[in-house]
Amino acid sequence: MASCFNKPSIEEDSAVLCSTTTSDSPEENTSSSSSSHHLSPPPPPPPPSIPSHYSQISYKLTVTDLSYTISPSESIAASFCHLLQKPKSINILQSVTFQARRSEILAIVGPSGTGKSSLLRIISGRVRDKDFNPKSISINGRYISSPSQLRKICGFIAQEDNLLPLLTVKETLMYSAKFRLTEMSAKDKEERVESLMIELGLSHVADSFVGDEENRGISGGERKRVSIGVDMIHDPAILLLDEPTSGLDSTSALQVIELLSSMAKARSRTVVLSIHQPSYRILRYIHNFVILSHGSVVHNGNLESLEETITKLGFQIPLQLHALEFAMEIMHTLEASKSKTYTSPLENNHEPHSYSIWHDESIGQSNEGMIKKKGNYDFFNLSEIMYLCSRFWKIIYRTKQLFLARTMQAVVGGFGLGSVYIKVRKDEGGITERLGLFAFSLSFLLSSTVEALPIYLQERKVLMKEASRGAYKISSYMIANTIVFLPFLFAVAILFSVPVYWLVGLNPSASAFIFFTFVVWLIVLMASSLVLFLSAASPDFISGNSLICTVLGAFFLFSGYFIPKENIPKYWIFMYYVSLYRYPLDCLVTNEYWSMRSECFSWQNGDDQCLVTGNDVLKSRGLDKDSRWSNVGIMLGFFVFYRLLCWVILARRASKTTI
């Protein structure tokens, strides 16, 4: 198991980060005393064996006078108010100072809205460059000059478990290893995942689905441990967790904290977490507490020192409460007392060095250096595409609602339309029926992809998290999505085309049938791209569904079926050219009548004179030339165009994502 954690990149970074602190200081080896009220919990399970070099590494995170201020969000209302009165900035954090040492857990505690999550996001580098103070955070006495450096060395587990519910626990961790540990062999990745599952206590649920609120899966505590494992796969030196016990029962919460304590000691990790009113048993595993109130530190130390502070203020802690719970009740008193007597516990420390921790030969290398060492500036990565294709296919196959809905829609729609228009006649009435069939088929096929919207929206959360952390490129995601959906939607096109084409009795030519199926495939591909684009632009399902219905309705209105091109107002004529309905409708009409231009579809009563030929039908639609393949080119252009738009939106979202 130990061999799984040997990574060249970690050793290289460690040499830089810890060159001045390889020997253990007495201060860092001293465990804080526990409260006299605590009952000793059962000892955690023994940690797995580890390489000897881990025990020699010391990671000390120092935060000095960190402040964070935000301005009111930009909006029309805010801009209007700005003319009347200058908007005031909001102070989230004010001069926060503390130290977090290796092999220890430091807890950030405080009432809701005190800036705990904001503090963790800043420490983990999930903040914009312009909001980052390079003099506020240092590691081993060396300043961090940019958030990107923090993102490389810190693992951050957000409060929400953004996981794919239809993957198993082992698959979730395995894909994380494949994306992040690209230079490791497949065997090493497998061993890494196996050892991590043992360390996280997940081996017994390795083949169980992660699940969510709708899909039954593992328990909440196990899901939280999977989230921790996803961000521990590359073995970060510093682990930051935003309320890891939130939403868990007391037993699951204790198990998570026991796990973190065991990992902190076993691998000399520095663990910083935020927590709400921990129980007696959880307190045993936490060495130091930073209590925040209105963004300021009112206590920084162990539980024993907090008890002393409370006693000096003239209070007595009730027997039914521990010191931390009681501190929440006298927060205003603690805050007032601290503002008068507080001095920085770091003021006597040496001034951190002002140069980057990524110095000399290790510049640009990190815990995740192995991830992007090759192809860092490529548009896409072939291995990423392969792994994403594999994951996409598993999700589609296991999403029974989508898989069955698409299949049943195609089969039922094909047979249903075929039974309505069965054996259409070759007369003027048949011409109208054929045009109605083509128009309704278009509407049915384009609207049948809307059910994929909630799946895209659910997957977007995971995509934003993984892409923003450099697991893979958005372009790789888009290419993999396209590769997987091409054959799937082709199968849908065949299931629809076969019954409707031959039941209705359309052009009996084999080439006409093949082209009809090809056009149906392009229609569902365009619709899939449109839904993917609108799901990227929509904040939620309701607005996304409304937007899709509005856009498709407008495209259908200006397709030329209801209103001829000549009658469309000039200021709306652009909609005729961008309509997704127009080009496939022209393709289907041309495909049906081009090889039958000389055939007669209406005879004068009692005479042999032909009134309407196939050529007349085409001319009535403005189709004097065979424009099938040019229309196919335009449809392919729409397919690519909407996916490019989706890529731009997702890439922009990922660049601003802080999860």
PDB file of N, CA and C in Angstrom, residues 416-489:
ATOM      1  N   GLY A 416     -46.432   5.406 -34.468  1.00  0.00           N
ATOM      2  CA  GLY A 416     -47.629   6.244 -34.328  1.00  0.00           C
ATOM      3  C   GLY A 416     -47.863   7.106 -35.547  1.00  0.00           C
ATOM      4  N   LEU A 417     -46.814   7.819 -35.998  1.00  0.00           N
ATOM      5  CA  LEU A 417     -46.969   8.650 -37.197  1.00  0.00           C
ATOM      6  C   LEU A 417     -47.232   7.784 -38.427  1.00  0.00           C
ATOM      7  N   GLY A 418     -46.551   6.631 -38.477  1.00  0.00           N
ATOM      8  CA  GLY A 418     -46.774   5.739 -39.614  1.00  0.00           C
ATOM      9  C   GLY A 418     -48.201   5.256 -39.693  1.00  0.00           C
ATOM     10  N   SER A 419     -48.830   4.983 -38.533  1.00  0.00           N
ATOM     11  CA  SER A 419     -50.216   4.502 -38.534  1.00  0.00           C
ATOM     12  C   SER A 419     -51.192   5.620 -38.882  1.00  0.00           C
ATOM     13  N   VAL A 420     -50.840   6.865 -38.567  1.00  0.00           N
ATOM     14  CA  VAL A 420     -51.723   7.999 -38.895  1.00  0.00           C
ATOM     15  C   VAL A 420     -51.664   8.294 -40.391  1.00  0.00           C
ATOM     16  N   TYR A 421     -50.476   8.309 -40.964  1.00  0.00           N
ATOM     17  CA  TYR A 421     -50.304   8.653 -42.377  1.00  0.00           C
ATOM     18  C   TYR A 421     -50.093   7.409 -43.237  1.00  0.00           C
ATOM     19  N   ILE A 422     -50.616   6.262 -42.812  1.00  0.00           N
ATOM     20  CA  ILE A 422     -50.325   4.997 -43.478  1.00  0.00           C
ATOM     21  C   ILE A 422     -50.743   5.027 -44.956  1.00  0.00           C
ATOM     22  N   LYS A 423     -49.821   4.582 -45.800  1.00  0.00           N
ATOM     23  CA  LYS A 423     -50.036   4.461 -47.255  1.00  0.00           C
ATOM     24  C   LYS A 423     -50.651   5.744 -47.825  1.00  0.00           C
ATOM     25  N   VAL A 424     -49.917   6.841 -47.662  1.00  0.00           N
ATOM     26  CA  VAL A 424     -50.399   8.123 -48.149  1.00  0.00           C
ATOM     27  C   VAL A 424     -50.555   8.077 -49.673  1.00  0.00           C
ATOM     28  N   ARG A 425     -51.596   8.740 -50.176  1.00  0.00           N
ATOM     29  CA  ARG A 425     -51.926   8.666 -51.607  1.00  0.00           C
ATOM     30  C   ARG A 425     -51.041   9.596 -52.437  1.00  0.00           C
ATOM     31  N   LYS A 426     -50.979   9.326 -53.733  1.00  0.00           N
ATOM     32  CA  LYS A 426     -50.236  10.178 -54.651  1.00  0.00           C
ATOM     33  C   LYS A 426     -51.192  11.112 -55.364  1.00  0.00           C
ATOM     34  N   ASP A 427     -51.749  12.042 -54.598  1.00  0.00           N
ATOM     35  CA  ASP A 427     -52.620  13.063 -55.185  1.00  0.00           C
ATOM     36  C   ASP A 427     -52.368  14.361 -54.429  1.00  0.00           C
ATOM     37  N   GLU A 428     -53.203  15.376 -54.728  1.00  0.00           N
ATOM     38  CA  GLU A 428     -52.986  16.675 -54.077  1.00  0.00           C
ATOM     39  C   GLU A 428     -53.142  16.566 -52.565  1.00  0.00           C
ATOM     40  N   GLY A 429     -54.081  15.755 -52.112  1.00  0.00           N
ATOM     41  CA  GLY A 429     -54.227  15.538 -50.676  1.00  0.00           C
ATOM     42  C   GLY A 429     -52.998  14.869 -50.092  1.00  0.00           C
ATOM     43  N   GLY A 430     -52.401  13.959 -50.847  1.00  0.00           N
ATOM     44  CA  GLY A 430     -51.185  13.288 -50.393  1.00  0.00           C
ATOM     45  C   GLY A 430     -50.008  14.243 -50.275  1.00  0.00           C
ATOM     46  N   ILE A 431     -49.965  15.239 -51.184  1.00  0.00           N
ATOM     47  CA  ILE A 431     -48.894  16.245 -51.111  1.00  0.00           C
ATOM     48  C   ILE A 431     -48.977  17.000 -49.785  1.00  0.00           C
ATOM     49  N   THR A 432     -50.189  17.419 -49.432  1.00  0.00           N
ATOM     50  CA  THR A 432     -50.396  18.141 -48.168  1.00  0.00           C
ATOM     51  C   THR A 432     -50.081  17.256 -46.971  1.00  0.00           C
ATOM     52  N   GLU A 433     -50.481  15.975 -47.062  1.00  0.00           N
ATOM     53  CA  GLU A 433     -50.215  15.064 -45.950  1.00  0.00           C
ATOM     54  C   GLU A 433     -48.715  14.825 -45.774  1.00  0.00           C
ATOM     55  N   ARG A 434     -48.007  14.694 -46.866  1.00  0.00           N
ATOM     56  CA  ARG A 434     -46.556  14.493 -46.763  1.00  0.00           C
ATOM     57  C   ARG A 434     -45.886  15.699 -46.103  1.00  0.00           C
ATOM     58  N   LEU A 435     -46.273  16.900 -46.529  1.00  0.00           N
ATOM     59  CA  LEU A 435     -45.680  18.111 -45.945  1.00  0.00           C
ATOM     60  C   LEU A 435     -46.020  18.209 -44.451  1.00  0.00           C
ATOM     61  N   GLY A 436     -47.249  17.848 -44.100  1.00  0.00           N
ATOM     62  CA  GLY A 436     -47.623  17.841 -42.683  1.00  0.00           C
ATOM     63  C   GLY A 436     -46.832  16.806 -41.892  1.00  0.00           C
ATOM     64  N   LEU A 437     -46.601  15.633 -42.493  1.00  0.00           N
ATOM     65  CA  LEU A 437     -45.806  14.600 -41.838  1.00  0.00           C
ATOM     66  C   LEU A 437     -44.394  15.096 -41.577  1.00  0.00           C
ATOM     67  N   PHE A 438     -43.784  15.712 -42.587  1.00  0.00           N
ATOM     68  CA  PHE A 438     -42.409  16.208 -42.421  1.00  0.00           C
ATOM     69  C   PHE A 438     -42.343  17.284 -41.344  1.00  0.00           C
ATOM     70  N   ALA A 439     -43.302  18.200 -41.344  1.00  0.00           N
ATOM     71  CA  ALA A 439     -43.297  19.296 -40.368  1.00  0.00           C
ATOM     72  C   ALA A 439     -43.491  18.758 -38.952  1.00  0.00           C
ATOM     73  N   PHE A 440     -44.437  17.820 -38.784  1.00  0.00           N
ATOM     74  CA  PHE A 440     -44.679  17.275 -37.443  1.00  0.00           C
ATOM     75  C   PHE A 440     -43.498  16.428 -36.981  1.00  0.00           C
ATOM     76  N   SER A 441     -42.904  15.678 -37.895  1.00  0.00           N
ATOM     77  CA  SER A 441     -41.730  14.877 -37.534  1.00  0.00           C
ATOM     78  C   SER A 441     -40.603  15.766 -37.028  1.00  0.00           C
ATOM     79  N   LEU A 442     -40.403  16.899 -37.703  1.00  0.00           N
ATOM     80  CA  LEU A 442     -39.373  17.852 -37.263  1.00  0.00           C
ATOM     81  C   LEU A 442     -39.659  18.350 -35.852  1.00  0.00           C
ATOM     82  N   SER A 443     -40.901  18.765 -35.641  1.00  0.00           N
ATOM     83  CA  SER A 443     -41.281  19.277 -34.327  1.00  0.00           C
ATOM     84  C   SER A 443     -41.109  18.205 -33.253  1.00  0.00           C
ATOM     85  N   PHE A 444     -41.499  16.976 -33.575  1.00  0.00           N
ATOM     86  CA  PHE A 444     -41.396  15.878 -32.622  1.00  0.00           C
ATOM     87  C   PHE A 444     -39.938  15.566 -32.297  1.00  0.00           C
ATOM     88  N   LEU A 445     -39.089  15.490 -33.317  1.00  0.00           N
ATOM     89  CA  LEU A 445     -37.688  15.116 -33.110  1.00  0.00           C
ATOM     90  C   LEU A 445     -36.908  16.199 -32.368  1.00  0.00           C
ATOM     91  N   LEU A 446     -37.173  17.463 -32.722  1.00  0.00           N
ATOM     92  CA  LEU A 446     -36.437  18.552 -32.071  1.00  0.00           C
ATOM     93  C   LEU A 446     -36.849  18.738 -30.616  1.00  0.00           C
ATOM     94  N   SER A 447     -38.118  18.495 -30.315  1.00  0.00           N
ATOM     95  CA  SER A 447     -38.578  18.679 -28.938  1.00  0.00           C
ATOM     96  C   SER A 447     -38.335  17.451 -28.067  1.00  0.00           C
ATOM     97  N   SER A 448     -38.006  16.303 -28.686  1.00  0.00           N
ATOM     98  CA  SER A 448     -37.843  15.068 -27.914  1.00  0.00           C
ATOM     99  C   SER A 448     -36.544  15.038 -27.123  1.00  0.00           C
ATOM    100  N   THR A 449     -35.657  16.007 -27.329  1.00  0.00           N
ATOM    101  CA  THR A 449     -34.371  16.022 -26.622  1.00  0.00           C
ATOM    102  C   THR A 449     -34.428  16.836 -25.337  1.00  0.00           C
ATOM    103  N   VAL A 450     -35.573  17.442 -25.028  1.00  0.00           N
ATOM    104  CA  VAL A 450     -35.668  18.302 -23.849  1.00  0.00           C
ATOM    105  C   VAL A 450     -35.480  17.508 -22.566  1.00  0.00           C
ATOM    106  N   GLU A 451     -35.829  16.214 -22.576  1.00  0.00           N
ATOM    107  CA  GLU A 451     -35.726  15.441 -21.330  1.00  0.00           C
ATOM    108  C   GLU A 451     -34.279  15.276 -20.868  1.00  0.00           C
ATOM    109  N   ALA A 452     -33.307  15.565 -21.748  1.00  0.00           N
ATOM    110  CA  ALA A 452     -31.898  15.482 -21.340  1.00  0.00           C
ATOM    111  C   ALA A 452     -31.456  16.700 -20.539  1.00  0.00           C
ATOM    112  N   LEU A 453     -32.279  17.746 -20.475  1.00  0.00           N
ATOM    113  CA  LEU A 453     -31.900  18.986 -19.794  1.00  0.00           C
ATOM    114  C   LEU A 453     -31.536  18.762 -18.327  1.00  0.00           C
ATOM    115  N   PRO A 454     -32.381  18.098 -17.507  1.00  0.00           N
ATOM    116  CA  PRO A 454     -31.998  17.935 -16.095  1.00  0.00           C
ATOM    117  C   PRO A 454     -30.721  17.129 -15.915  1.00  0.00           C
ATOM    118  N   ILE A 455     -30.449  16.199 -16.831  1.00  0.00           N
ATOM    119  CA  ILE A 455     -29.219  15.407 -16.736  1.00  0.00           C
ATOM    120  C   ILE A 455     -28.015  16.287 -17.014  1.00  0.00           C
ATOM    121  N   TYR A 456     -28.122  17.138 -18.033  1.00  0.00           N
ATOM    122  CA  TYR A 456     -27.036  18.073 -18.327  1.00  0.00           C
ATOM    123  C   TYR A 456     -26.802  19.021 -17.151  1.00  0.00           C
ATOM    124  N   LEU A 457     -27.889  19.513 -16.553  1.00  0.00           N
ATOM    125  CA  LEU A 457     -27.749  20.454 -15.446  1.00  0.00           C
ATOM    126  C   LEU A 457     -27.100  19.784 -14.235  1.00  0.00           C
ATOM    127  N   GLN A 458     -27.470  18.544 -13.968  1.00  0.00           N
ATOM    128  CA  GLN A 458     -26.855  17.824 -12.852  1.00  0.00           C
ATOM    129  C   GLN A 458     -25.379  17.581 -13.119  1.00  0.00           C
ATOM    130  N   GLU A 459     -25.050  17.212 -14.330  1.00  0.00           N
ATOM    131  CA  GLU A 459     -23.665  16.921 -14.680  1.00  0.00           C
ATOM    132  C   GLU A 459     -22.820  18.189 -14.703  1.00  0.00           C
ATOM    133  N   ARG A 460     -23.456  19.343 -14.949  1.00  0.00           N
ATOM    134  CA  ARG A 460     -22.715  20.599 -15.039  1.00  0.00           C
ATOM    135  C   ARG A 460     -22.025  20.940 -13.728  1.00  0.00           C
ATOM    136  N   LYS A 461     -22.641  20.615 -12.585  1.00  0.00           N
ATOM    137  CA  LYS A 461     -22.025  20.905 -11.297  1.00  0.00           C
ATOM    138  C   LYS A 461     -20.703  20.147 -11.143  1.00  0.00           C
ATOM    139  N   VAL A 462     -20.730  18.871 -11.518  1.00  0.00           N
ATOM    140  CA  VAL A 462     -19.509  18.071 -11.442  1.00  0.00           C
ATOM    141  C   VAL A 462     -18.489  18.574 -12.452  1.00  0.00           C
ATOM    142  N   LEU A 463     -18.945  18.928 -13.646  1.00  0.00           N
ATOM    143  CA  LEU A 463     -18.052  19.441 -14.683  1.00  0.00           C
ATOM    144  C   LEU A 463     -17.341  20.702 -14.224  1.00  0.00           C
ATOM    145  N   MET A 464     -18.086  21.644 -13.631  1.00  0.00           N
ATOM    146  CA  MET A 464     -17.485  22.898 -13.175  1.00  0.00           C
ATOM    147  C   MET A 464     -16.444  22.640 -12.091  1.00  0.00           C
ATOM    148  N   LYS A 465     -16.738  21.722 -11.200  1.00  0.00           N
ATOM    149  CA  LYS A 465     -15.798  21.404 -10.128  1.00  0.00           C
ATOM    150  C   LYS A 465     -14.520  20.789 -10.698  1.00  0.00           C
ATOM    151  N   GLU A 466     -14.670  19.793 -11.570  1.00  0.00           N
ATOM    152  CA  GLU A 466     -13.504  19.084 -12.084  1.00  0.00           C
ATOM    153  C   GLU A 466     -12.690  19.951 -13.041  1.00  0.00           C
ATOM    154  N   ALA A 467     -13.370  20.676 -13.926  1.00  0.00           N
ATOM    155  CA  ALA A 467     -12.650  21.504 -14.899  1.00  0.00           C
ATOM    156  C   ALA A 467     -11.937  22.669 -14.224  1.00  0.00           C
ATOM    157  N   SER A 468     -12.578  23.273 -13.214  1.00  0.00           N
ATOM    158  CA  SER A 468     -11.950  24.406 -12.529  1.00  0.00           C
ATOM    159  C   SER A 468     -10.723  23.976 -11.738  1.00  0.00           C
ATOM    160  N   ARG A 469     -10.649  22.687 -11.391  1.00  0.00           N
ATOM    161  CA  ARG A 469      -9.495  22.174 -10.644  1.00  0.00           C
ATOM    162  C   ARG A 469      -8.469  21.520 -11.547  1.00  0.00           C
ATOM    163  N   GLY A 470      -8.662  21.646 -12.856  1.00  0.00           N
ATOM    164  CA  GLY A 470      -7.664  21.164 -13.803  1.00  0.00           C
ATOM    165  C   GLY A 470      -7.686  19.678 -14.070  1.00  0.00           C
ATOM    166  N   ALA A 471      -8.787  18.986 -13.723  1.00  0.00           N
ATOM    167  CA  ALA A 471      -8.847  17.546 -13.973  1.00  0.00           C
ATOM    168  C   ALA A 471      -8.829  17.252 -15.471  1.00  0.00           C
ATOM    169  N   TYR A 472      -9.527  18.068 -16.254  1.00  0.00           N
ATOM    170  CA  TYR A 472      -9.538  17.926 -17.707  1.00  0.00           C
ATOM    171  C   TYR A 472     -10.002  19.240 -18.316  1.00  0.00           C
ATOM    172  N   LYS A 473      -9.866  19.336 -19.632  1.00  0.00           N
ATOM    173  CA  LYS A 473     -10.251  20.556 -20.338  1.00  0.00           C
ATOM    174  C   LYS A 473     -11.720  20.493 -20.753  1.00  0.00           C
ATOM    175  N   ILE A 474     -12.336  21.650 -20.826  1.00  0.00           N
ATOM    176  CA  ILE A 474     -13.722  21.729 -21.298  1.00  0.00           C
ATOM    177  C   ILE A 474     -13.817  21.207 -22.729  1.00  0.00           C
ATOM    178  N   SER A 475     -12.808  21.488 -23.543  1.00  0.00           N
ATOM    179  CA  SER A 475     -12.820  21.012 -24.929  1.00  0.00           C
ATOM    180  C   SER A 475     -12.826  19.485 -24.989  1.00  0.00           C
ATOM    181  N   SER A 476     -12.083  18.838 -24.099  1.00  0.00           N
ATOM    182  CA  SER A 476     -12.087  17.372 -24.055  1.00  0.00           C
ATOM    183  C   SER A 476     -13.470  16.858 -23.688  1.00  0.00           C
ATOM    184  N   TYR A 477     -14.115  17.543 -22.761  1.00  0.00           N
ATOM    185  CA  TYR A 477     -15.474  17.162 -22.355  1.00  0.00           C
ATOM    186  C   TYR A 477     -16.438  17.266 -23.537  1.00  0.00           C
ATOM    187  N   MET A 478     -16.365  18.358 -24.292  1.00  0.00           N
ATOM    188  CA  MET A 478     -17.273  18.554 -25.416  1.00  0.00           C
ATOM    189  C   MET A 478     -17.041  17.519 -26.513  1.00  0.00           C
ATOM    190  N   ILE A 479     -15.779  17.216 -26.792  1.00  0.00           N
ATOM    191  CA  ILE A 479     -15.473  16.224 -27.827  1.00  0.00           C
ATOM    192  C   ILE A 479     -15.957  14.842 -27.402  1.00  0.00           C
ATOM    193  N   ALA A 480     -15.728  14.483 -26.139  1.00  0.00           N
ATOM    194  CA  ALA A 480     -16.183  13.179 -25.648  1.00  0.00           C
ATOM    195  C   ALA A 480     -17.700  13.080 -25.672  1.00  0.00           C
ATOM    196  N   ASN A 481     -18.372  14.150 -25.280  1.00  0.00           N
ATOM    197  CA  ASN A 481     -19.832  14.175 -25.326  1.00  0.00           C
ATOM    198  C   ASN A 481     -20.330  13.932 -26.749  1.00  0.00           C
ATOM    199  N   THR A 482     -19.680  14.554 -27.707  1.00  0.00           N
ATOM    200  CA  THR A 482     -20.070  14.398 -29.108  1.00  0.00           C
ATOM    201  C   THR A 482     -19.845  12.977 -29.596  1.00  0.00           C
ATOM    202  N   ILE A 483     -18.683  12.413 -29.266  1.00  0.00           N
ATOM    203  CA  ILE A 483     -18.348  11.061 -29.715  1.00  0.00           C
ATOM    204  C   ILE A 483     -19.344  10.042 -29.183  1.00  0.00           C
ATOM    205  N   VAL A 484     -19.738  10.184 -27.924  1.00  0.00           N
ATOM    206  CA  VAL A 484     -20.645   9.206 -27.316  1.00  0.00           C
ATOM    207  C   VAL A 484     -22.058   9.352 -27.862  1.00  0.00           C
ATOM    208  N   PHE A 485     -22.511  10.587 -28.063  1.00  0.00           N
ATOM    209  CA  PHE A 485     -23.889  10.788 -28.489  1.00  0.00           C
ATOM    210  C   PHE A 485     -24.098  10.546 -29.984  1.00  0.00           C
ATOM    211  N   LEU A 486     -23.049  10.562 -30.793  1.00  0.00           N
ATOM    212  CA  LEU A 486     -23.211  10.302 -32.225  1.00  0.00           C
ATOM    213  C   LEU A 486     -23.837   8.929 -32.490  1.00  0.00           C
ATOM    214  N   PRO A 487     -23.262   7.829 -31.999  1.00  0.00           N
ATOM    215  CA  PRO A 487     -23.893   6.518 -32.264  1.00  0.00           C
ATOM    216  C   PRO A 487     -25.221   6.344 -31.535  1.00  0.00           C
ATOM    217  N   PHE A 488     -25.336   6.903 -30.339  1.00  0.00           N
ATOM    218  CA  PHE A 488     -26.584   6.761 -29.586  1.00  0.00           C
ATOM    219  C   PHE A 488     -27.739   7.421 -30.336  1.00  0.00           C
ATOM    220  N   LEU A 489     -27.519   8.635 -30.827  1.00  0.00           N
ATOM    221  CA  LEU A 489     -28.580   9.336 -31.555  1.00  0.00           C
ATOM    222  C   LEU A 489     -28.787   8.740 -32.949  1.00  0.00           C
TER     223      LEU A 489
END
